[in-house]
C-alpha cells in the first residue's frame, strides 16, 4: 500500500538508507512498522496489522510524461540502493526526477549523447555499449531499463528513409542514434528482420541479455509503443510480453502513458486505425516459475503455451 507524497516524485537518499537497513521491500506482508517509509516520492503510511484503507495508490494509467511515471515505477518496483543498468540511456530523461544517489546507476547507450556524460555525478557512464551484447557478468544487476527505438521508421537502410527528417530531426536524435541499419543476424542483409520485425528483433536480443545479467527476482523495465506498420496493427507490447515469457521474464506490471497533447497528422487521407497517443512501461520479473499469458483456444479447452 503506497501513497504519493506530492505531485513531483523523487527518489530519496532517506529511502535508500531505509532500504539498506532492511526497509519496506524486505518486511513481511502485513507486519507492523513504526515509521513511514519513503521511496521515490511514494510514501508507505504507518502500517498496521491488515493494512490501511486508502485510495491514494499508484495507478496503471497516467497522463503525462516519461519522467514522472518512471520515478513512480521505480518507487513501486525497485528498492532504493539497487544496482540498475539503463542500457539505452539516451538523454537520461527517465532519470530527471530521481535523486542522484537513490540507486547505483550504470548508464550506457550505443551512442551516448555527449551532453549527458557526467551530468549526473554519481552515475557510471559507458559509451558504445550495444544492449544486445552487454559487458556485464551474469546475474549482476537488480534492475535493467530498456527503451530502444520503438518504431519501424527508425530502422531503415538509408538515413533519408528514416522517420524524423527535416524539421523532425530532433525526434530522430532523441529516439535513435540516427544511423541507418542493415538489420541484425546472420546471412544476407536482405534476409534480416526489417520494418516492424527489426523493432521487435532488437527487443528480443536485448531481452535475452537482460535475462542473463539480471539476478533472480530482478526487475526489467521496458518502454515500448504499438505501431501500425504497412497498414497492419502491430501490438508491440503483446509481442514483447509473450516473447519475454520464453526467457523466464514474467510481466508483473503494465503502465499506460497517455500523451497530454493531441498527435498531429500530416497528409491524412482516410483514417483507418486510431492514432496512437499512448505508450507502455512494462515491468518484468525474472523468476524460476513461468507464468504464461500465451494461450491457444482452438482445441476447445484452455492450453497454456509456457
Ligand atoms: C528512445 S531513446 C532512449 C531515451 C531514454 N530512455 C531517455 O530517457 O532519454 C533510444 C536510445 O536507444 C539507443 N540505441 C539504439 N540502438 C541501440 C543498441 N543496439 N544498444 C544500445 N542503445 C541503442 C539510441 O542511441 C537512443 O539513445
Coordinates of C-alpha atoms and ligand atoms in Angstrom, one line a residue:
X1 CA 0.0 0.0 0.0
X2 CA 1.6 3.3 -1.0
X3 CA 0.6 6.9 -1.1
X4 CA 2.0 9.7 -3.1
X5 CA 3.9 12.3 -1.1
X6 CA 3.4 15.2 -3.6
X7 CA 2.9 15.7 -7.3
X8 CA 6.6 15.6 -8.2
X9 CA 8.0 12.2 -7.3
X10 CA 11.7 12.0 -6.3
X11 CA 13.6 9.0 -5.0
X12 CA 15.4 10.0 -1.9
X13 CA 18.6 9.2 -0.1
X14 CA 16.5 8.7 3.0
X15 CA 14.6 5.9 1.3
X16 CA 17.9 4.4 0.3
X17 CA 19.1 4.3 3.9
X18 CA 15.7 2.9 5.0
X19 CA 16.1 0.0 2.4
X20 CA 19.7 -0.7 3.4
X21 CA 18.7 -1.1 7.0
X22 CA 16.1 -3.7 6.0
X23 CA 13.4 -1.3 4.6
X24 CA 10.0 -1.7 3.2
X25 CA 10.9 -4.3 0.5
X26 CA 12.1 -6.8 3.0
X27 CA 9.4 -6.5 5.5
X28 CA 6.8 -9.3 5.7
X29 CA 3.4 -8.6 4.4
X30 CA 1.0 -7.2 7.0
X31 CA 3.7 -6.7 9.6
X32 CA 3.9 -3.7 11.8
X33 CA 6.2 -0.8 11.2
X34 CA 6.9 2.1 13.5
X35 CA 7.9 4.7 10.8
X36 CA 6.6 5.7 7.4
X37 CA 8.9 4.7 4.5
X38 CA 9.5 6.9 1.5
X39 CA 10.6 5.6 -1.9
X40 CA 10.6 7.8 -4.9
X41 CA 8.2 10.3 -3.6
X42 CA 5.8 7.4 -2.8
X43 CA 5.4 7.1 1.0
X44 CA 4.1 4.0 2.7
X45 CA 1.9 5.2 5.6
X46 CA 2.4 3.8 9.1
X47 CA 1.4 0.2 8.6
X48 CA -1.0 -1.6 10.9
X49 CA -2.0 -5.2 11.0
X50 CA -4.2 -5.8 7.9
X51 CA -3.1 -2.6 6.2
X52 CA -4.8 0.8 5.7
X53 CA -7.8 2.0 3.7
X54 CA -6.7 4.5 1.1
X55 CA -7.5 5.4 -2.5
X56 CA -4.0 7.0 -2.8
X57 CA -2.3 4.3 -4.7
X58 CA 0.0 4.0 -7.8
X59 CA -2.3 3.5 -10.7
X60 CA -1.7 1.8 -14.1
X61 CA -2.7 4.6 -16.4
X62 CA -1.1 8.1 -16.4
X63 CA -1.5 11.2 -18.5
X64 CA 1.8 13.0 -18.6
X65 CA 5.5 12.4 -19.4
X66 CA 8.0 9.6 -19.0
X67 CA 10.0 11.1 -16.2
X68 CA 7.1 11.3 -13.7
X69 CA 5.8 7.9 -14.4
X70 CA 9.3 6.3 -14.5
X71 CA 10.0 7.7 -11.0
X72 CA 6.8 6.1 -9.7
X73 CA 7.5 2.8 -11.3
X74 CA 11.0 2.7 -9.7
X75 CA 9.4 3.6 -6.3
X76 CA 7.0 0.8 -6.6
X77 CA 9.2 -1.9 -8.0
X78 CA 12.9 -1.2 -7.4
X79 CA 14.2 -0.9 -3.8
X80 CA 16.4 2.1 -3.3
X81 CA 20.1 1.3 -3.4
X82 CA 19.6 -1.3 -6.1
X83 CA 22.1 -1.7 -8.9
X84 CA 20.4 -0.6 -12.1
X85 CA 21.7 -0.7 -15.7
X86 CA 19.9 1.7 -18.1
X87 CA 21.2 0.3 -21.3
X88 CA 19.5 2.8 -23.7
X89 CA 20.2 5.9 -21.6
X90 CA 19.7 8.4 -24.4
X91 CA 19.4 11.8 -22.9
X92 CA 18.7 10.4 -19.5
X93 CA 15.1 11.9 -19.5
X94 CA 13.8 9.0 -17.5
X95 CA 16.0 9.9 -14.5
X96 CA 15.1 13.6 -14.3
X97 CA 13.0 13.2 -11.1
X98 CA 15.2 10.5 -9.5
X99 CA 17.7 11.6 -6.9
X100 CA 21.4 11.2 -7.9
X101 CA 22.2 8.8 -5.1
X102 CA 19.0 6.8 -4.8
X103 CA 20.4 3.9 -7.0
X104 CA 23.7 2.7 -8.3
X105 CA 23.0 3.7 -12.0
X106 CA 25.1 2.3 -14.9
X107 CA 24.1 4.5 -17.8
X108 CA 25.1 3.1 -21.3
X109 CA 24.0 3.6 -24.9
X110 CA 25.2 2.6 -28.3
X111 CA 25.9 6.3 -28.7
X112 CA 25.7 8.4 -25.5
X113 CA 24.7 12.0 -26.2
X114 CA 27.9 14.0 -25.3
X115 CA 25.9 16.5 -23.2
X116 CA 24.7 13.7 -20.8
X117 CA 28.1 12.2 -19.9
X118 CA 28.9 13.3 -16.3
X119 CA 25.8 15.3 -15.9
X120 CA 24.7 13.1 -13.0
X121 CA 27.9 12.9 -10.9
X122 CA 27.0 9.6 -9.2
X123 CA 26.0 7.8 -12.4
X124 CA 28.6 5.5 -14.1
X125 CA 28.6 6.1 -17.8
X126 CA 29.7 3.8 -20.6
X127 CA 29.6 4.7 -24.3
X128 CA 29.4 2.5 -27.3
X129 CA 27.6 -0.4 -25.5
X130 CA 25.2 -2.4 -27.6
X131 CA 22.2 -3.5 -25.4
X132 CA 22.3 -6.8 -27.4
X133 CA 25.8 -7.7 -26.1
X134 CA 26.3 -6.2 -22.6
X135 CA 29.8 -6.3 -21.0
X136 CA 28.3 -7.3 -17.6
X137 CA 28.6 -10.5 -15.6
X138 CA 25.7 -13.0 -15.4
X139 CA 23.1 -12.1 -12.6
X140 CA 25.0 -8.9 -11.6
X141 CA 22.1 -6.4 -11.7
X142 CA 18.9 -5.9 -9.6
X143 CA 17.2 -3.9 -12.4
X144 CA 17.6 -3.2 -16.1
X145 CA 16.0 -0.4 -18.1
X146 CA 15.4 -0.8 -21.8
X147 CA 14.0 1.8 -24.1
X148 CA 15.3 1.2 -27.7
X149 CA 13.9 2.9 -30.8
X150 CA 10.4 1.7 -30.8
X151 CA 9.1 2.4 -34.3
X152 CA 10.0 0.8 -37.6
X153 CA 10.7 4.2 -39.2
X154 CA 13.9 4.4 -37.1
X155 CA 15.2 1.1 -38.6
X156 CA 16.0 1.9 -42.2
X157 CA 18.8 1.1 -44.5
X158 CA 19.2 4.7 -45.7
X159 CA 19.1 7.7 -43.4
X160 CA 16.9 9.6 -45.8
X161 CA 14.2 6.9 -45.4
X162 CA 14.2 7.2 -41.6
X163 CA 11.4 8.8 -39.6
X164 CA 12.2 12.2 -38.3
X165 CA 13.7 14.0 -41.2
X166 CA 13.9 17.8 -41.8
X167 CA 12.1 19.7 -39.1
X168 CA 11.6 16.4 -37.1
X169 CA 15.3 15.8 -36.8
X170 CA 15.3 16.4 -33.0
X171 CA 12.9 13.5 -32.7
X172 CA 15.3 11.2 -34.5
X173 CA 18.2 12.3 -32.4
X174 CA 16.3 11.7 -29.2
X175 CA 14.8 8.4 -30.1
X176 CA 17.6 6.7 -32.0
X177 CA 21.3 7.0 -32.7
X178 CA 20.3 8.5 -36.1
X179 CA 22.1 5.9 -38.1
X180 CA 20.8 3.6 -40.9
X181 CA 20.8 -0.1 -40.1
X182 CA 21.3 -3.3 -42.2
X183 CA 19.5 -5.3 -39.5
X184 CA 20.9 -7.9 -37.2
X185 CA 21.5 -11.5 -37.7
X186 CA 23.3 -13.9 -39.9
X187 CA 23.3 -14.1 -43.7
X188 CA 22.3 -11.7 -46.4
X189 CA 21.2 -8.2 -45.2
X190 CA 18.2 -8.6 -47.4
X191 CA 17.1 -11.7 -45.3
X192 CA 17.4 -9.9 -42.0
X193 CA 14.4 -8.6 -40.0
X194 CA 13.0 -5.4 -41.5
X195 CA 10.4 -2.8 -40.7
X196 CA 8.4 -3.8 -37.6
X197 CA 10.3 -7.1 -37.2
X198 CA 13.5 -5.1 -36.9
X199 CA 12.0 -3.3 -33.9
X200 CA 10.9 -6.5 -32.2
X201 CA 14.2 -8.2 -33.1
X202 CA 16.1 -5.5 -31.0
X203 CA 13.7 -6.0 -28.1
X204 CA 14.3 -9.8 -28.4
X205 CA 18.1 -9.7 -28.4
X206 CA 18.2 -7.1 -25.7
X207 CA 15.7 -9.1 -23.6
X208 CA 18.0 -12.2 -23.8
X209 CA 20.8 -10.1 -22.5
X210 CA 18.6 -8.6 -19.8
X211 CA 17.6 -12.1 -18.7
X212 CA 21.3 -13.1 -18.5
X213 CA 22.6 -10.1 -16.4
X214 CA 19.6 -9.8 -14.1
X215 CA 19.7 -11.6 -10.8
X216 CA 16.8 -13.9 -10.0
X217 CA 13.9 -11.7 -8.8
X218 CA 15.4 -8.7 -10.6
X219 CA 13.2 -6.3 -12.5
X220 CA 13.3 -5.4 -16.2
X221 CA 11.6 -2.1 -17.1
X222 CA 10.8 -1.9 -20.8
X223 CA 9.3 1.1 -22.6
X224 CA 7.5 0.4 -25.9
X225 CA 4.7 1.6 -28.1
X226 CA 2.5 -0.3 -30.5
X227 CA 2.5 0.8 -34.2
X228 CA 0.7 0.4 -37.5
X229 CA 3.3 -0.8 -40.0
X230 CA 2.4 -1.3 -43.7
X231 CA -1.2 -0.8 -42.7
X232 CA -1.2 -3.6 -40.2
X233 CA -1.8 -3.2 -36.5
X234 CA 1.4 -4.5 -34.7
X235 CA 0.9 -4.8 -30.9
X236 CA 4.5 -4.5 -29.9
X237 CA 3.7 -4.7 -26.2
X238 CA 1.9 -8.1 -26.7
X239 CA 4.8 -9.4 -28.7
X240 CA 7.3 -8.4 -26.1
X241 CA 5.2 -9.8 -23.2
X242 CA 4.7 -13.1 -24.8
X243 CA 8.2 -13.3 -26.2
X244 CA 9.8 -12.5 -22.9
X245 CA 7.8 -15.3 -21.2
X246 CA 10.0 -17.7 -23.1
X247 CA 13.0 -16.1 -21.4
X248 CA 11.6 -16.6 -17.9
X249 CA 10.5 -13.0 -17.7
X250 CA 7.1 -12.6 -16.1
X251 CA 5.1 -9.4 -16.8
X252 CA 4.5 -8.3 -13.3
X253 CA 3.1 -4.9 -14.1
X254 CA 1.9 -2.8 -17.1
X255 CA 1.6 1.0 -17.2
X256 CA -0.1 3.0 -19.9
X257 CA 1.2 6.5 -20.6
X258 CA -1.1 8.9 -22.4
X259 CA 0.3 11.9 -24.2
X260 CA -1.3 15.1 -22.8
X261 CA -1.2 16.8 -26.2
X262 CA -3.0 15.8 -29.4
X263 CA -0.9 14.0 -32.0
X264 CA -0.7 15.9 -35.3
X265 CA -1.1 14.1 -38.7
X266 CA 0.3 15.5 -41.9
X267 CA -1.4 14.3 -45.2
X268 CA -4.3 12.4 -43.7
X269 CA -6.5 11.0 -46.5
X270 CA -8.7 8.5 -44.7
X271 CA -8.2 7.4 -41.1
X272 CA -8.1 3.5 -40.9
X273 CA -6.7 3.0 -37.4
X274 CA -6.8 5.0 -34.2
X275 CA -3.9 7.4 -34.0
X276 CA -1.8 6.2 -31.1
X277 CA -1.4 8.6 -28.3
X278 CA -0.3 6.1 -25.6
X279 CA 2.8 4.0 -24.9
X280 CA 3.7 1.4 -22.3
X281 CA 6.1 0.8 -19.5
X282 CA 6.2 -3.0 -18.8
X283 CA 7.8 -4.3 -15.7
X284 CA 9.1 -7.9 -15.9
X285 CA 10.4 -10.1 -13.0
X286 CA 13.0 -12.7 -13.6
X287 CA 11.6 -15.8 -11.9
X288 CA 12.1 -19.5 -11.9
X289 CA 8.4 -20.5 -12.2
X290 CA 7.0 -19.4 -15.5
X291 CA 3.6 -17.7 -15.7
X292 CA 2.0 -17.7 -19.2
X293 CA -0.4 -15.4 -21.0
X294 CA 0.2 -17.2 -24.3
X295 CA -3.0 -19.2 -24.9
X296 CA -4.4 -21.5 -27.5
X297 CA -8.2 -21.6 -27.6
X298 CA -8.6 -23.5 -30.8
X299 CA -8.6 -27.0 -29.2
X300 CA -11.7 -26.2 -27.2
X301 CA -10.1 -26.1 -23.8
X302 CA -7.5 -23.8 -22.4
X303 CA -4.0 -24.5 -23.5
X304 CA -1.2 -22.5 -21.9
X305 CA 1.9 -22.5 -24.1
X306 CA 4.6 -21.9 -21.5
Ligands
LIG1 C1 14.1 6.2 -27.1 S1 15.8 6.6 -26.9 C2 16.0 6.4 -25.2 C3 15.6 7.6 -24.4 C4 16.0 7.5 -22.9 N1 15.2 6.5 -22.3 C5 15.9 8.8 -22.2 O1 15.3 8.8 -21.1 O2 16.4 9.8 -22.7 C6 16.6 5.2 -27.6 C7 18.0 5.1 -27.4 O3 18.5 3.8 -27.8 C8 19.8 3.9 -28.3 N2 20.1 2.7 -29.0 C9 19.7 2.3 -30.3 N3 20.1 1.1 -30.6 C10 20.8 0.7 -29.5 C11 21.5 -0.5 -29.2 N4 21.6 -1.5 -30.1 N5 22.1 -0.6 -28.0 C12 22.1 0.4 -27.1 N6 21.4 1.6 -27.3 C13 20.8 1.7 -28.5 C14 19.8 5.2 -29.1 O4 21.1 5.7 -29.2 C15 18.9 6.1 -28.2 O5 19.7 6.9 -27.3

